[in-house]
mmCIF file of C-alpha atoms and ligand atoms in Angstrom:
data_model
loop_
_atom_site.group_PDB
_atom_site.id
_atom_site.type_symbol
_atom_site.label_atom_id
_atom_site.label_comp_id
_atom_site.label_asym_id
_atom_site.label_seq_id
_atom_site.Cartn_x
_atom_site.Cartn_y
_atom_site.Cartn_z
ATOM 1 C CA MET S 30 0.000 0.000 0.000
ATOM 2 C CA ILE S 31 1.352 3.414 -0.893
ATOM 3 C CA LEU S 32 1.254 5.836 2.029
ATOM 4 C CA THR S 33 1.823 9.585 1.944
ATOM 5 C CA ASP S 34 4.746 11.001 3.944
ATOM 6 C CA GLY S 35 2.305 12.174 6.592
ATOM 7 C CA GLU S 36 0.739 8.720 6.841
ATOM 8 C CA LYS S 37 4.171 7.098 7.120
ATOM 9 C CA LYS S 38 4.939 9.361 10.062
ATOM 10 C CA MET S 39 1.621 8.437 11.658
ATOM 11 C CA LEU S 40 2.534 4.767 11.251
ATOM 12 C CA ASP S 41 5.947 5.417 12.792
ATOM 13 C CA GLY S 42 4.361 6.898 15.895
ATOM 14 C CA ALA S 43 5.108 10.588 15.294
ATOM 15 C CA GLU S 44 1.534 11.465 16.241
ATOM 16 C CA GLY S 45 1.321 9.276 19.304
ATOM 17 C CA GLU S 46 0.626 5.691 20.221
ATOM 18 C CA ALA S 47 -3.127 5.688 19.491
ATOM 19 C CA VAL S 48 -2.571 6.981 15.970
ATOM 20 C CA ARG S 49 0.259 4.476 15.455
ATOM 21 C CA MET S 50 -1.930 1.548 16.558
ATOM 22 C CA ALA S 51 -4.839 2.785 14.458
ATOM 23 C CA MET S 52 -2.648 3.217 11.401
ATOM 24 C CA GLU S 53 -1.153 -0.251 11.849
ATOM 25 C CA LEU S 54 -4.657 -1.739 11.909
ATOM 26 C CA LEU S 55 -5.801 0.149 8.812
ATOM 27 C CA VAL S 56 -2.682 -0.729 6.831
ATOM 28 C CA SER S 57 -3.081 -4.438 7.717
ATOM 29 C CA LEU S 58 -6.733 -4.310 6.696
ATOM 30 C CA GLY S 59 -5.918 -2.467 3.473
ATOM 31 C CA ASN S 60 -3.203 -4.986 2.588
ATOM 32 C CA ALA S 61 -5.567 -7.879 3.276
ATOM 33 C CA TYR S 62 -8.152 -6.420 0.896
ATOM 34 C CA GLY S 63 -5.666 -5.347 -1.769
ATOM 35 C CA ALA S 64 -6.165 -1.608 -1.231
ATOM 36 C CA ASP S 65 -3.420 0.461 -2.845
ATOM 37 C CA LYS S 66 -3.868 3.517 -0.621
ATOM 38 C CA LEU S 67 -5.721 5.136 2.249
ATOM 39 C CA VAL S 68 -8.239 7.915 1.642
ATOM 40 C CA GLN S 69 -9.275 10.747 3.915
ATOM 41 C CA ILE S 70 -12.719 10.412 5.432
ATOM 42 C CA SER S 71 -15.072 13.201 6.426
ATOM 43 C CA SER S 72 -17.010 11.361 9.098
ATOM 44 C CA ALA S 73 -17.213 8.228 11.202
ATOM 45 C CA HIS S 74 -19.980 6.414 13.019
ATOM 46 C CA VAL S 75 -18.718 4.034 15.691
ATOM 47 C CA LEU S 76 -19.976 1.259 17.943
ATOM 48 C CA ALA S 77 -19.499 1.158 21.708
ATOM 49 C CA VAL S 78 -21.361 -2.072 22.372
ATOM 50 C CA TYR S 79 -21.181 -5.699 23.516
ATOM 51 C CA PRO S 80 -20.601 -4.884 27.197
ATOM 52 C CA HIS S 81 -21.012 -8.588 28.025
ATOM 53 C CA VAL S 82 -17.776 -9.309 26.141
ATOM 54 C CA GLU S 83 -14.786 -8.142 28.197
ATOM 55 C CA ALA S 84 -12.700 -7.484 25.075
ATOM 56 C CA SER S 85 -15.134 -4.780 23.974
ATOM 57 C CA PRO S 86 -14.364 -2.153 26.674
ATOM 58 C CA GLU S 87 -10.736 -3.309 26.670
ATOM 59 C CA VAL S 88 -10.234 -2.410 22.995
ATOM 60 C CA MET S 89 -12.051 0.907 23.422
ATOM 61 C CA GLU S 90 -9.974 1.825 26.483
ATOM 62 C CA LYS S 91 -6.769 0.751 24.819
ATOM 63 C CA PHE S 92 -7.224 3.442 22.183
ATOM 64 C CA ALA S 93 -8.517 6.003 24.697
ATOM 65 C CA ASN S 94 -5.695 5.420 27.195
ATOM 66 C CA ALA S 95 -3.134 5.697 24.415
ATOM 67 C CA GLY S 96 -4.366 9.250 23.772
ATOM 68 C CA GLY S 97 -6.803 8.546 20.942
ATOM 69 C CA LYS S 98 -8.872 11.507 19.746
ATOM 70 C CA PHE S 99 -11.343 11.445 16.887
ATOM 71 C CA ARG S 100 -10.285 13.839 14.145
ATOM 72 C CA VAL S 101 -13.480 13.765 12.057
ATOM 73 C CA THR S 102 -17.159 14.181 12.941
ATOM 74 C CA THR S 103 -17.841 10.973 14.852
ATOM 75 C CA THR S 104 -21.233 9.853 16.119
ATOM 76 C CA VAL S 105 -21.952 6.780 18.207
ATOM 77 C CA ASP S 106 -24.506 4.007 17.723
ATOM 78 C CA PRO S 107 -26.907 2.937 20.496
ATOM 79 C CA GLY S 108 -25.352 1.048 23.388
ATOM 80 C CA HIS S 109 -26.851 -0.204 26.604
ATOM 81 C CA ASN S 110 -27.316 3.281 28.000
ATOM 82 C CA GLU S 111 -26.869 3.879 31.732
ATOM 83 C CA LYS S 112 -30.123 5.854 31.749
ATOM 84 C CA ASN S 113 -31.893 2.548 31.166
ATOM 85 C CA PHE S 114 -30.187 0.332 33.736
ATOM 86 C CA ASP S 115 -32.569 -1.630 35.969
ATOM 87 C CA LYS S 116 -35.591 -0.368 34.086
ATOM 88 C CA TRP S 117 -37.874 -2.712 35.958
ATOM 89 C CA PRO S 118 -37.355 -3.497 39.656
ATOM 90 C CA GLU S 119 -38.303 -7.135 39.084
ATOM 91 C CA PHE S 120 -35.363 -7.600 36.696
ATOM 92 C CA LYS S 121 -31.979 -6.776 38.183
ATOM 93 C CA GLU S 122 -29.275 -6.359 35.588
ATOM 94 C CA PRO S 123 -25.827 -7.948 35.941
ATOM 95 C CA GLU S 124 -23.396 -5.502 37.596
ATOM 96 C CA LYS S 125 -20.685 -6.448 35.111
ATOM 97 C CA LEU S 126 -22.878 -5.502 32.172
ATOM 98 C CA LYS S 127 -23.620 -2.100 33.653
ATOM 99 C CA HIS S 128 -19.990 -1.523 34.601
ATOM 100 C CA ASN S 129 -18.738 -2.379 31.109
ATOM 101 C CA SER S 130 -21.425 -0.252 29.439
ATOM 102 C CA ILE S 131 -20.230 2.733 31.447
ATOM 103 C CA ARG S 132 -16.595 1.970 30.594
ATOM 104 C CA LEU S 133 -17.491 1.940 26.899
ATOM 105 C CA ALA S 134 -19.428 5.200 27.128
ATOM 106 C CA ARG S 135 -16.739 7.094 29.025
ATOM 107 C CA ALA S 136 -13.972 5.895 26.707
ATOM 108 C CA VAL S 137 -15.754 6.668 23.435
ATOM 109 C CA GLU S 138 -17.008 10.055 24.634
ATOM 110 C CA GLY S 139 -13.514 10.837 25.990
ATOM 111 C CA MET S 140 -12.129 10.387 22.476
ATOM 112 C CA GLY S 141 -14.579 12.986 21.198
ATOM 113 C CA ALA S 142 -17.607 11.040 20.004
ATOM 114 C CA ILE S 143 -20.749 13.135 19.654
ATOM 115 C CA PRO S 144 -23.022 11.333 22.130
ATOM 116 C CA THR S 145 -25.888 10.727 19.722
ATOM 117 C CA TRP S 146 -26.230 7.067 20.801
ATOM 118 C CA SER S 147 -28.400 6.500 17.757
ATOM 119 C CA CYS S 148 -28.454 4.339 14.634
ATOM 120 C CA THR S 149 -29.799 7.261 12.593
ATOM 121 C CA PRO S 150 -26.752 9.596 12.770
ATOM 122 C CA TYR S 151 -27.857 11.261 9.518
ATOM 123 C CA TYR S 152 -30.818 12.721 11.414
ATOM 124 C CA GLN S 153 -28.461 14.012 14.114
ATOM 125 C CA GLY S 154 -26.110 16.136 12.041
ATOM 126 C CA ASN S 155 -23.723 13.499 10.679
ATOM 127 C CA LEU S 156 -24.831 14.060 7.106
ATOM 128 C CA PRO S 157 -22.228 13.377 4.414
ATOM 129 C CA ARG S 158 -23.069 14.206 0.831
ATOM 130 C CA LYS S 159 -22.800 12.143 -2.337
ATOM 131 C CA GLY S 160 -19.289 10.885 -3.026
ATOM 132 C CA GLU S 161 -17.760 11.611 0.397
ATOM 133 C CA TYR S 162 -15.633 8.826 1.884
ATOM 134 C CA ILE S 163 -16.731 7.895 5.370
ATOM 135 C CA ALA S 164 -16.225 5.016 7.833
ATOM 136 C CA TRP S 165 -19.525 3.970 9.370
ATOM 137 C CA THR S 166 -20.620 0.955 11.358
ATOM 138 C CA GLU S 167 -24.117 -0.497 11.938
ATOM 139 C CA SER S 168 -25.837 -2.112 9.023
ATOM 140 C CA SER S 169 -28.866 0.194 8.704
ATOM 141 C CA ALA S 170 -26.790 3.365 8.984
ATOM 142 C CA ILE S 171 -24.318 1.997 6.423
ATOM 143 C CA SER S 172 -27.156 1.204 4.031
ATOM 144 C CA PHE S 173 -28.632 4.689 4.407
ATOM 145 C CA ALA S 174 -25.271 6.412 3.919
ATOM 146 C CA ASN S 175 -24.410 4.436 0.776
ATOM 147 C CA SER S 176 -27.828 4.172 -0.795
ATOM 148 C CA VAL S 177 -29.804 7.266 0.210
ATOM 149 C CA LEU S 178 -27.016 9.803 0.723
ATOM 150 C CA GLY S 179 -24.620 8.420 -1.897
ATOM 151 C CA ALA S 180 -21.677 8.690 0.510
ATOM 152 C CA ARG S 181 -19.173 5.832 0.401
ATOM 153 C CA THR S 182 -18.527 3.457 3.268
ATOM 154 C CA ASN S 183 -17.640 -0.171 3.670
ATOM 155 C CA ARG S 184 -19.269 -2.275 6.366
ATOM 156 C CA THR S 185 -16.781 -0.980 8.889
ATOM 157 C CA THR S 186 -16.249 -3.286 11.871
ATOM 158 C CA ILE S 187 -15.542 -2.696 15.559
ATOM 159 C CA GLY S 188 -11.977 -1.469 16.024
ATOM 160 C CA VAL S 189 -11.629 -0.387 12.411
ATOM 161 C CA ASP S 190 -14.270 2.279 13.081
ATOM 162 C CA LEU S 191 -12.164 3.681 15.940
ATOM 163 C CA ALA S 192 -8.970 3.471 13.891
ATOM 164 C CA SER S 193 -10.583 5.400 11.038
ATOM 165 C CA ALA S 194 -12.005 8.067 13.340
ATOM 166 C CA ILE S 195 -8.626 8.489 15.087
ATOM 167 C CA THR S 196 -6.614 8.774 11.863
ATOM 168 C CA GLY S 197 -9.248 10.317 9.585
ATOM 169 C CA ARG S 198 -8.363 7.611 7.037
ATOM 170 C CA THR S 199 -9.759 4.377 5.662
ATOM 171 C CA PRO S 200 -8.352 1.863 3.141
ATOM 172 C CA TYR S 201 -9.526 2.372 -0.412
ATOM 173 C CA PHE S 202 -11.363 -0.816 -1.363
ATOM 174 C CA GLY S 203 -14.840 -2.332 -1.598
ATOM 175 C CA LEU S 204 -17.749 0.088 -1.764
ATOM 176 C CA LEU S 205 -15.460 3.090 -1.978
ATOM 177 C CA LEU S 206 -14.705 2.148 -5.604
ATOM 178 C CA ASP S 207 -17.022 2.994 -8.512
ATOM 179 C CA GLU S 208 -16.925 -0.524 -9.941
ATOM 180 C CA ASN S 209 -18.218 -2.112 -6.722
ATOM 181 C CA ARG S 210 -21.136 0.302 -6.433
ATOM 182 C CA ARG S 211 -22.763 -0.663 -9.696
ATOM 183 C CA GLY S 212 -25.941 -2.676 -9.505
ATOM 184 C CA ASN S 213 -25.781 -6.408 -10.279
ATOM 185 C CA ALA S 214 -29.309 -7.583 -9.436
ATOM 186 C CA LYS S 215 -32.624 -6.266 -10.749
ATOM 187 C CA VAL S 216 -35.730 -6.104 -8.601
ATOM 188 C CA VAL S 217 -38.989 -5.312 -10.380
ATOM 189 C CA LEU S 218 -41.933 -4.362 -8.187
ATOM 190 C CA GLU S 219 -45.265 -5.666 -9.374
ATOM 191 C CA LYS S 220 -46.960 -3.992 -6.438
ATOM 192 C CA GLN S 221 -45.873 -0.623 -5.136
ATOM 193 C CA PRO S 222 -45.280 -0.227 -1.387
ATOM 194 C CA LYS S 223 -47.607 2.252 0.288
ATOM 195 C CA ASN S 224 -46.593 2.525 3.918
ATOM 196 C CA MET S 225 -43.820 1.763 6.403
ATOM 197 C CA TYR S 226 -45.041 -1.840 6.808
ATOM 198 C CA ASP S 227 -44.740 -2.432 3.054
ATOM 199 C CA TYR S 228 -41.261 -0.864 2.860
ATOM 200 C CA ASN S 229 -40.106 -2.968 5.811
ATOM 201 C CA LEU S 230 -41.367 -6.125 4.151
ATOM 202 C CA LEU S 231 -39.882 -5.183 0.794
ATOM 203 C CA GLY S 232 -36.456 -4.723 2.415
ATOM 204 C CA TYR S 233 -36.839 -8.070 4.158
ATOM 205 C CA ILE S 234 -37.587 -9.847 0.855
ATOM 206 C CA ILE S 235 -34.710 -8.173 -0.954
ATOM 207 C CA GLY S 236 -32.240 -9.009 1.829
ATOM 208 C CA LYS S 237 -33.344 -12.647 2.011
ATOM 209 C CA ASN S 238 -33.003 -13.197 -1.720
ATOM 210 C CA LEU S 239 -30.106 -10.988 -2.767
ATOM 211 C CA SER S 240 -27.855 -11.057 0.256
ATOM 212 C CA ASP S 241 -24.473 -10.325 -1.323
ATOM 213 C CA LYS S 242 -25.692 -8.224 -4.242
ATOM 214 C CA VAL S 243 -26.160 -4.552 -5.087
ATOM 215 C CA PRO S 244 -29.882 -4.553 -5.935
ATOM 216 C CA VAL S 245 -31.429 -2.078 -8.331
ATOM 217 C CA ILE S 246 -35.102 -1.565 -7.526
ATOM 218 C CA VAL S 247 -37.424 -0.634 -10.362
ATOM 219 C CA GLY S 248 -40.856 0.674 -9.519
ATOM 220 C CA LEU S 249 -40.635 2.537 -6.218
ATOM 221 C CA PRO S 250 -43.077 5.462 -6.198
ATOM 222 C CA GLU S 251 -41.710 8.981 -6.589
ATOM 223 C CA THR S 252 -43.373 9.837 -3.311
ATOM 224 C CA THR S 253 -41.064 7.467 -1.378
ATOM 225 C CA THR S 254 -39.743 9.258 1.724
ATOM 226 C CA SER S 255 -36.290 9.057 3.257
ATOM 227 C CA ASN S 256 -37.854 7.437 6.306
ATOM 228 C CA GLN S 257 -39.351 4.701 4.136
ATOM 229 C CA LEU S 258 -35.927 4.161 2.570
ATOM 230 C CA LYS S 259 -34.503 3.998 6.106
ATOM 231 C CA VAL S 260 -36.655 0.981 7.016
ATOM 232 C CA LEU S 261 -36.237 -0.655 3.609
ATOM 233 C CA GLY S 262 -32.447 -0.499 3.971
ATOM 234 C CA ALA S 263 -32.517 -1.590 7.611
ATOM 235 C CA ALA S 264 -34.659 -4.628 6.807
ATOM 236 C CA ALA S 265 -32.516 -5.586 3.798
ATOM 237 C CA ALA S 266 -29.355 -5.230 5.872
ATOM 238 C CA GLY S 267 -30.909 -7.311 8.647
ATOM 239 C CA SER S 268 -32.169 -10.208 6.539
ATOM 240 C CA GLY S 269 -29.204 -10.089 4.148
ATOM 241 C CA ALA S 270 -25.910 -8.254 4.122
ATOM 242 C CA ILE S 271 -26.978 -5.487 1.801
ATOM 243 C CA ALA S 272 -24.863 -2.393 2.304
ATOM 244 C CA LEU S 273 -25.943 -0.596 -0.874
ATOM 245 C CA TYR S 274 -29.033 -0.613 -3.059
ATOM 246 C CA HIS S 275 -30.247 1.674 -5.802
ATOM 247 C CA ALA S 276 -33.821 2.754 -6.489
ATOM 248 C CA ILE S 277 -34.422 4.096 -9.973
ATOM 249 C CA GLY S 278 -35.374 7.762 -9.970
ATOM 250 C CA ILE S 279 -35.075 7.925 -6.173
ATOM 251 C CA THR S 280 -31.518 7.348 -4.925
ATOM 252 C CA PRO S 281 -28.583 9.547 -5.986
ATOM 253 C CA GLU S 282 -26.622 7.035 -8.070
ATOM 254 C CA ALA S 283 -29.687 5.738 -9.911
ATOM 255 C CA GLU S 284 -31.163 8.504 -12.038
ATOM 256 C CA THR S 285 -31.640 5.867 -14.731
ATOM 257 C CA GLU S 286 -31.319 2.100 -14.932
ATOM 258 C CA GLU S 287 -28.316 2.537 -17.188
ATOM 259 C CA LYS S 288 -26.526 4.631 -14.572
ATOM 260 C CA ALA S 289 -27.450 2.306 -11.718
ATOM 261 C CA PHE S 290 -26.019 -0.747 -13.502
ATOM 262 C CA GLY S 291 -23.093 1.210 -14.992
ATOM 263 C CA GLY S 292 -22.640 -1.290 -17.833
ATOM 264 C CA ASN S 293 -23.234 -4.391 -15.675
ATOM 265 C CA LYS S 294 -25.714 -6.982 -16.836
ATOM 266 C CA PRO S 295 -27.904 -8.054 -13.913
ATOM 267 C CA GLU S 296 -26.744 -11.454 -12.631
ATOM 268 C CA ILE S 297 -30.232 -12.107 -11.356
ATOM 269 C CA GLU S 298 -33.698 -10.622 -11.850
ATOM 270 C CA MET S 299 -36.524 -10.994 -9.415
ATOM 271 C CA LYS S 300 -40.103 -9.828 -9.390
ATOM 272 C CA ILE S 301 -41.840 -8.970 -6.162
ATOM 273 C CA GLY S 302 -45.597 -9.241 -6.199
ATOM 274 C CA GLN S 303 -48.356 -10.450 -3.883
ATOM 275 C CA LYS S 304 -47.051 -14.045 -3.871
ATOM 276 C CA GLU S 305 -43.595 -13.019 -2.610
ATOM 277 C CA ILE S 306 -45.146 -10.635 -0.077
ATOM 278 C CA SER S 307 -47.433 -13.353 1.343
ATOM 279 C CA GLU S 308 -44.516 -15.799 1.548
ATOM 280 C CA ALA S 309 -42.413 -13.221 3.376
ATOM 281 C CA GLU S 310 -45.216 -12.534 5.861
ATOM 282 C CA ALA S 311 -45.470 -16.250 6.594
ATOM 283 C CA ASP S 312 -41.706 -16.478 6.972
ATOM 284 C CA ILE S 313 -41.141 -13.460 9.193
ATOM 285 C CA ASN S 314 -43.959 -14.173 11.644
ATOM 286 C CA THR S 315 -42.734 -16.817 14.068
ATOM 287 C CA TYR S 316 -45.441 -16.102 16.667
ATOM 288 C CA GLN S 317 -48.170 -18.722 16.771
ATOM 289 C CA SER S 318 -50.199 -18.179 19.913
ATOM 290 C CA GLY S 319 -49.926 -17.301 23.592
ATOM 291 C CA GLU S 320 -49.675 -14.179 25.709
ATOM 292 C CA ILE S 321 -47.737 -11.240 24.314
ATOM 293 C CA ASP S 322 -44.828 -10.285 26.601
ATOM 294 C CA ALA S 323 -43.511 -7.155 24.927
ATOM 295 C CA VAL S 324 -44.030 -4.661 22.144
ATOM 296 C CA LEU S 325 -40.859 -3.187 20.635
ATOM 297 C CA ILE S 326 -40.860 0.022 18.600
ATOM 298 C CA GLY S 327 -37.841 2.008 17.431
ATOM 299 C CA CYS S 328 -35.676 -0.002 15.053
ATOM 300 C CA PRO S 329 -34.108 1.954 13.478
ATOM 301 C CA HIS S 330 -34.590 4.861 15.876
ATOM 302 C CA PRO S 331 -37.735 6.816 14.949
ATOM 303 C CA THR S 332 -38.061 10.394 13.801
ATOM 304 C CA ILE S 333 -40.082 12.904 15.785
ATOM 305 C CA GLY S 334 -42.772 12.511 13.100
ATOM 306 C CA GLU S 335 -43.107 8.838 13.942
ATOM 307 C CA LEU S 336 -43.441 9.681 17.636
ATOM 308 C CA VAL S 337 -46.178 12.207 16.888
ATOM 309 C CA GLU S 338 -48.007 9.428 15.048
ATOM 310 C CA LEU S 339 -47.470 7.003 17.947
ATOM 311 C CA ALA S 340 -48.727 9.555 20.488
ATOM 312 C CA GLN S 341 -51.863 10.176 18.413
ATOM 313 C CA MET S 342 -52.599 6.455 18.351
ATOM 314 C CA ILE S 343 -51.867 5.817 22.004
ATOM 315 C CA ARG S 344 -53.455 8.887 23.625
ATOM 316 C CA GLY S 345 -56.149 7.791 26.078
ATOM 317 C CA ARG S 346 -55.062 4.132 26.006
ATOM 318 C CA LYS S 347 -53.118 2.089 28.594
ATOM 319 C CA VAL S 348 -50.482 -0.576 28.160
ATOM 320 C CA ILE S 349 -52.020 -3.957 29.013
ATOM 321 C CA GLU S 350 -50.936 -5.314 32.384
ATOM 322 C CA GLY S 351 -48.176 -7.884 31.985
ATOM 323 C CA ILE S 352 -46.918 -6.391 28.708
ATOM 324 C CA LYS S 353 -43.798 -4.251 28.413
ATOM 325 C CA PHE S 354 -44.281 -1.632 25.708
ATOM 326 C CA CYS S 355 -40.761 -0.442 24.828
ATOM 327 C CA LEU S 356 -39.744 2.501 22.692
ATOM 328 C CA PHE S 357 -36.102 2.896 21.607
ATOM 329 C CA VAL S 358 -35.250 6.464 20.673
ATOM 330 C CA SER S 359 -32.357 8.879 20.263
ATOM 331 C CA SER S 360 -31.777 11.578 22.893
ATOM 332 C CA ASP S 361 -32.463 14.493 20.564
ATOM 333 C CA VAL S 362 -35.770 13.098 19.301
ATOM 334 C CA LEU S 363 -36.753 12.393 22.899
ATOM 335 C CA MET S 364 -35.875 15.971 23.829
ATOM 336 C CA LEU S 365 -38.231 17.252 21.130
ATOM 337 C CA ALA S 366 -40.895 14.804 22.263
ATOM 338 C CA ARG S 367 -40.527 16.187 25.787
ATOM 339 C CA ARG S 368 -40.957 19.774 24.609
ATOM 340 C CA MET S 369 -44.014 18.802 22.581
ATOM 341 C CA GLY S 370 -45.705 16.952 25.448
ATOM 342 C CA ILE S 371 -45.435 13.674 23.560
ATOM 343 C CA GLU S 372 -43.177 11.997 26.081
ATOM 344 C CA GLN S 373 -45.804 12.668 28.759
ATOM 345 C CA ILE S 374 -48.562 11.052 26.678
ATOM 346 C CA LEU S 375 -46.425 7.972 26.118
ATOM 347 C CA VAL S 376 -45.345 7.662 29.750
ATOM 348 C CA GLN S 377 -48.925 8.146 30.972
ATOM 349 C CA ALA S 378 -49.993 5.312 28.713
ATOM 350 C CA GLY S 379 -47.324 3.124 30.316
ATOM 351 C CA VAL S 380 -44.709 3.109 27.552
ATOM 352 C CA ASP S 381 -41.142 2.427 28.727
ATOM 353 C CA ILE S 382 -38.763 4.741 26.916
ATOM 354 C CA PHE S 383 -35.212 3.539 26.298
ATOM 355 C CA GLU S 384 -33.099 6.563 25.411
ATOM 356 C CA GLY S 385 -30.044 5.880 23.243
ATOM 357 C CA ASP S 386 -30.493 2.128 23.463
ATOM 358 C CA CYS S 387 -31.354 -0.934 21.389
ATOM 359 C CA ILE S 388 -32.932 -4.197 22.526
ATOM 360 C CA LEU S 389 -29.944 -6.084 21.108
ATOM 361 C CA PHE S 390 -27.683 -4.598 23.772
ATOM 362 C CA CYS S 391 -30.091 -4.932 26.704
ATOM 363 C CA PRO S 392 -30.035 -8.094 28.880
ATOM 364 C CA ALA S 393 -33.328 -9.073 27.223
ATOM 365 C CA LYS S 394 -32.833 -12.812 27.535
ATOM 366 C CA THR S 395 -33.035 -12.449 31.348
ATOM 367 C CA TRP S 396 -36.461 -10.821 31.086
ATOM 368 C CA GLY S 397 -38.233 -14.102 30.391
ATOM 369 C CA TRP S 398 -40.087 -12.974 27.280
ATOM 370 C CA LYS S 399 -41.352 -15.493 24.752
ATOM 371 C CA ASN S 400 -43.636 -13.554 22.422
ATOM 372 C CA ILE S 401 -43.027 -10.070 21.108
ATOM 373 C CA VAL S 402 -44.719 -7.715 18.673
ATOM 374 C CA THR S 403 -42.764 -5.218 16.594
ATOM 375 C CA ASN S 404 -43.165 -2.879 13.636
ATOM 376 C CA SER S 405 -39.560 -3.436 12.573
ATOM 377 C CA ALA S 406 -38.681 -6.116 10.027
ATOM 378 C CA LYS S 407 -35.082 -5.847 11.201
ATOM 379 C CA TYR S 408 -36.024 -6.712 14.776
ATOM 380 C CA ALA S 409 -38.455 -9.360 13.513
ATOM 381 C CA ASN S 410 -35.618 -11.000 11.638
ATOM 382 C CA LEU S 411 -32.934 -10.701 14.326
ATOM 383 C CA LEU S 412 -34.826 -11.433 17.514
ATOM 384 C CA PRO S 413 -35.901 -15.042 16.876
ATOM 385 C CA SER S 414 -32.207 -15.971 16.721
ATOM 386 C CA ASP S 415 -29.519 -16.239 19.367
ATOM 387 C CA PRO S 416 -29.380 -14.920 22.061
ATOM 388 C CA THR S 417 -33.074 -14.122 22.452
ATOM 389 C CA TYR S 418 -35.117 -16.746 20.629
ATOM 390 C CA PHE S 419 -38.293 -14.663 20.820
ATOM 391 C CA ASN S 420 -41.331 -15.518 18.735
ATOM 392 C CA VAL S 421 -42.231 -12.468 16.716
ATOM 393 C CA LEU S 422 -45.422 -10.961 15.400
ATOM 394 C CA PHE S 423 -44.540 -8.372 12.736
ATOM 395 C CA THR S 424 -47.106 -5.640 12.164
ATOM 396 C CA ASP S 425 -47.338 -1.875 11.693
ATOM 397 C CA MET S 426 -47.340 0.811 14.379
ATOM 398 C CA LYS S 427 -51.120 0.689 14.667
ATOM 399 C CA GLY S 428 -50.930 -3.082 15.128
ATOM 400 C CA CYS S 429 -48.354 -2.605 17.885
ATOM 401 C CA VAL S 430 -50.636 -0.157 19.693
ATOM 402 C CA GLU S 431 -53.648 -2.456 19.314
ATOM 403 C CA LYS S 432 -51.779 -5.514 20.571
ATOM 404 C CA GLY S 433 -50.086 -3.761 23.483
ATOM 405 C CA THR S 434 -52.700 -1.321 24.812
ATOM 406 C CA VAL S 435 -56.404 -1.010 25.546
HETATM 407 FE FE1 F3S T 7 -30.789 0.513 15.507
HETATM 408 FE FE2 F3S T 7 -30.661 -1.591 17.084
HETATM 409 FE FE3 F3S T 7 -32.277 -1.575 15.046
HETATM 410 S S1 F3S T 7 -28.977 -0.319 16.435
HETATM 411 S S2 F3S T 7 -31.226 -0.378 13.508
HETATM 412 S S3 F3S T 7 -32.400 -0.199 16.835
HETATM 413 S S4 F3S T 7 -31.058 -3.325 15.702
#
């Protein structure tokens, strides 16, 4: 890999131990992937999670204690936030988990992370434009950055995210290159999605069927919103490993089919109509019968608009006794909800608000739940698997309110 003089000095330790370690990691990664250089990034989005694994805070603290400081705009994904420890008196959380969550938070914030604690950093001011190189983690955020914003990031992993934020560099390979961003699978919609439920399901189908591809979607309505693209990308990233998709006439690298494929011939073509939708609904719903234990809303983290909608539906209702109705939300959206009186409506109804958190990082398996309801296809796909094994009923927000409240 060819490094600039400045990068060579960074690798030699001229800018401190944290930068040296970070540079060593990036150069090794770049060499492994055949990158010929590093490129400067304009932003990073990092993870500070897995507090149950001792190595997680250890790695974070190693960089922090070596003097690591983030040199680009760096936001942080949800972790198990200390504001949510011991949410319910009947479920005591492991002390180690809480201790390690705090270690992670202090270390990442000490290096200069903007404490967004959200998987929608683009709604919190980390908003790169088309063509910018960035180093982001978290599959739904990566999908949004690549597909909706047209910025360029690989599926950056834990450790590499810190190294990129500390050096302001990332190896030039994968989705940073034009040739790897061109579509190679065609998806033709026989039925247009109309609402968030439909977009969730569409993403789920695409992810399941085209896991390692760059899908080009033909037939999304012009009225598609960025929030609908958010859930489509999240679901596709959850059920597959899709880090980039194009939607003709909607996303920035897909003005036309010709541009989206960039000379590629689609390796595969699939049609999505009522048959595929019905099959996906049967596949995603693992709940058969029995009492509902929890309702989970907020994957990816909702906008204030979604909370307004939730408050309108839930006003005057009460969460059913025995059910936990959980909302996962970023701090800034919650702050707006507080100012608008929405938080009060939700709390009065009995909703438990998890600020800056995600169910995946909570000790959910100790809560004894079996059956959950969610409006997120990403949760619906992830939660039936290890370590939670929940049965899932996938529905829309209205369905969540009807199942969880009276
Ligand atoms: Fe966000 Fe957790 Fe879903 S990080 S996208 S709420 S799985």
